Amino acid sequence: MTTTNEAWADEIHIMQEVLLPWKDEDGQVIFEYDIPRLGKRIDVVLLLRGLIFCLEFKTRG
């Protein structure tokens, strides 16, 4: 089973690789974004070039 820390490390590694072509862009990556009114979380929110991407990660385990 994958621990939370291992899952986060995997997510960070994946995001670093995938976003390499945009390394010089002005953007933000937000992990574990809370949505208070729903009582839920988005795994990753990516803000890039005026677009908002909400990403759900599934890990091996």
XYZ file of C-alpha atoms in Angstrom, residues 2-4 7 10 12 16 23-24 37-38 40 46 49 52-54 57-59:
20
model
C 1.184 3.516 -0.811
C 1.521 5.939 2.085
C 0.245 9.497 1.857
C 1.581 9.453 -3.019
C 4.705 10.720 -6.801
C 5.042 16.172 -7.303
C 7.432 18.383 -12.457
C 8.856 26.006 -16.875
C 9.250 29.637 -17.958
C -18.717 24.463 1.321
C -18.500 20.924 -0.046
C -13.966 18.129 -0.060
C -3.064 24.145 -11.795
C -2.056 30.842 -18.979
C -7.749 26.578 -14.231
C -7.164 22.819 -14.256
C -8.551 20.652 -11.450
C -4.752 11.739 -8.840
C -5.130 8.013 -8.372
C -2.141 6.184 -6.985
